[in-house]
Coordinates of C-alpha atoms in Angstrom, one line a residue:
M1 CA 0.0 0.0 0.0
P2 CA 1.5 3.3 -1.1
D3 CA 1.9 5.9 1.6
R4 CA 1.7 9.7 1.3
D5 CA 5.4 10.1 0.7
D6 CA 5.3 7.6 -2.1
I7 CA 2.4 9.4 -3.8
D8 CA 4.2 12.9 -3.3
R9 CA 7.2 11.4 -4.9
I10 CA 5.2 10.3 -7.9
V11 CA 3.8 13.8 -8.3
E12 CA 7.3 15.2 -8.0
L13 CA 8.8 12.8 -10.6
A14 CA 6.0 13.6 -13.0
A15 CA 6.8 17.2 -12.8
L16 CA 3.1 18.0 -12.3
D17 CA 2.1 21.5 -11.7
I18 CA -0.6 20.8 -9.0
E19 CA -2.6 23.3 -7.1
P20 CA -2.4 22.7 -3.4
D21 CA -6.2 22.3 -3.0
T22 CA -6.3 19.6 -5.7
L23 CA -3.5 17.5 -4.2
P24 CA -5.7 15.4 -1.9
V25 CA -7.8 14.3 -4.9
L26 CA -4.8 13.5 -6.9
R27 CA -3.2 11.5 -4.0
N28 CA -6.4 9.5 -3.7
Q29 CA -6.5 8.8 -7.5
I30 CA -2.8 7.7 -7.5
R31 CA -3.3 5.6 -4.5
Q32 CA -6.3 3.8 -6.3
I33 CA -4.2 3.3 -9.4
L34 CA -1.4 1.7 -7.4
E35 CA -3.7 -0.5 -5.5
Y36 CA -5.2 -1.7 -8.8
I37 CA -1.8 -2.4 -10.2
S38 CA -0.8 -4.4 -7.1
Q39 CA -4.0 -6.5 -7.7
L40 CA -3.0 -7.2 -11.2
E41 CA 0.4 -8.2 -10.3
A42 CA -1.1 -10.8 -8.0
F43 CA -2.5 -12.4 -11.1
A44 CA 0.6 -12.2 -13.2
D45 CA 2.1 -15.4 -11.6
E46 CA -1.0 -17.6 -12.1
P47 CA -0.7 -19.8 -15.3
V48 CA -3.4 -19.4 -17.9
T49 CA -4.9 -22.5 -19.3
P50 CA -6.6 -22.1 -22.7
D51 CA -9.6 -24.3 -22.1
G52 CA -13.4 -23.8 -21.9
P53 CA -16.0 -22.8 -24.3
D54 CA -14.4 -19.5 -25.0
V55 CA -11.4 -21.0 -26.7
A56 CA -12.0 -21.8 -30.4
A57 CA -10.6 -24.8 -32.1
P58 CA -7.6 -24.0 -34.3
Q59 CA -8.5 -23.2 -37.9
P60 CA -6.8 -25.0 -40.8
L61 CA -4.6 -22.7 -42.9
R62 CA -4.9 -22.6 -46.5
P63 CA -1.8 -23.6 -48.5
D64 CA 0.4 -20.8 -49.7
T65 CA 0.3 -20.7 -53.5
V66 CA 1.9 -18.2 -55.8
R67 CA -0.8 -16.5 -58.0
P68 CA -0.6 -13.7 -60.4
A69 CA -1.9 -10.5 -58.9
S70 CA -3.7 -7.9 -61.1
V71 CA -3.9 -4.9 -58.7
A72 CA -3.4 -2.1 -61.2
P73 CA -5.3 -1.6 -64.5
T74 CA -3.3 -1.3 -67.7
P75 CA -2.4 2.4 -68.3
G76 CA -4.6 2.8 -71.3
V77 CA -7.8 1.9 -69.4
N78 CA -8.6 5.5 -68.3
A79 CA -6.9 7.3 -71.3
P80 CA -9.0 9.0 -73.9
E81 CA -6.8 7.4 -76.6
F82 CA -4.1 4.8 -76.1
R83 CA -2.5 3.1 -79.1
D84 CA 0.6 0.6 -79.3
G85 CA 1.4 1.2 -75.7
L86 CA 1.5 4.9 -76.0
F87 CA -0.9 7.7 -74.9
V88 CA -2.1 9.6 -77.9
V89 CA -2.3 13.3 -77.3
P90 CA -3.0 16.2 -79.7
K91 CA 0.1 18.1 -81.0
L92 CA 0.9 21.3 -79.2
D93 CA 0.3 23.5 -82.1
A94 CA -3.1 22.1 -82.5
L95 CA -4.0 23.5 -79.2
D96 CA -2.8 27.0 -80.1
P97 CA -5.9 29.2 -81.2
E98 CA -3.8 31.3 -83.5

């Protein structure tokens, strides 16, 4: 069980800027946290057995097979015009209004 000096040391180490009137509330909260942690530490040494209805049976794994992946469309799919592996665009002088 942490005493007042332990809790004051935690506040000091955390470099918390605490108003004096809120310090008792903070001490109580830190004490509760440390008590909860000590309860969890008591369970840390107990072995866990995976049995009971909550444990699912192991699922079989599918075999790893190499398959071709088509994740990207060919470049010409979204192009207005695509011929012989190239994008077809108008000549620059064709865009000039003069």
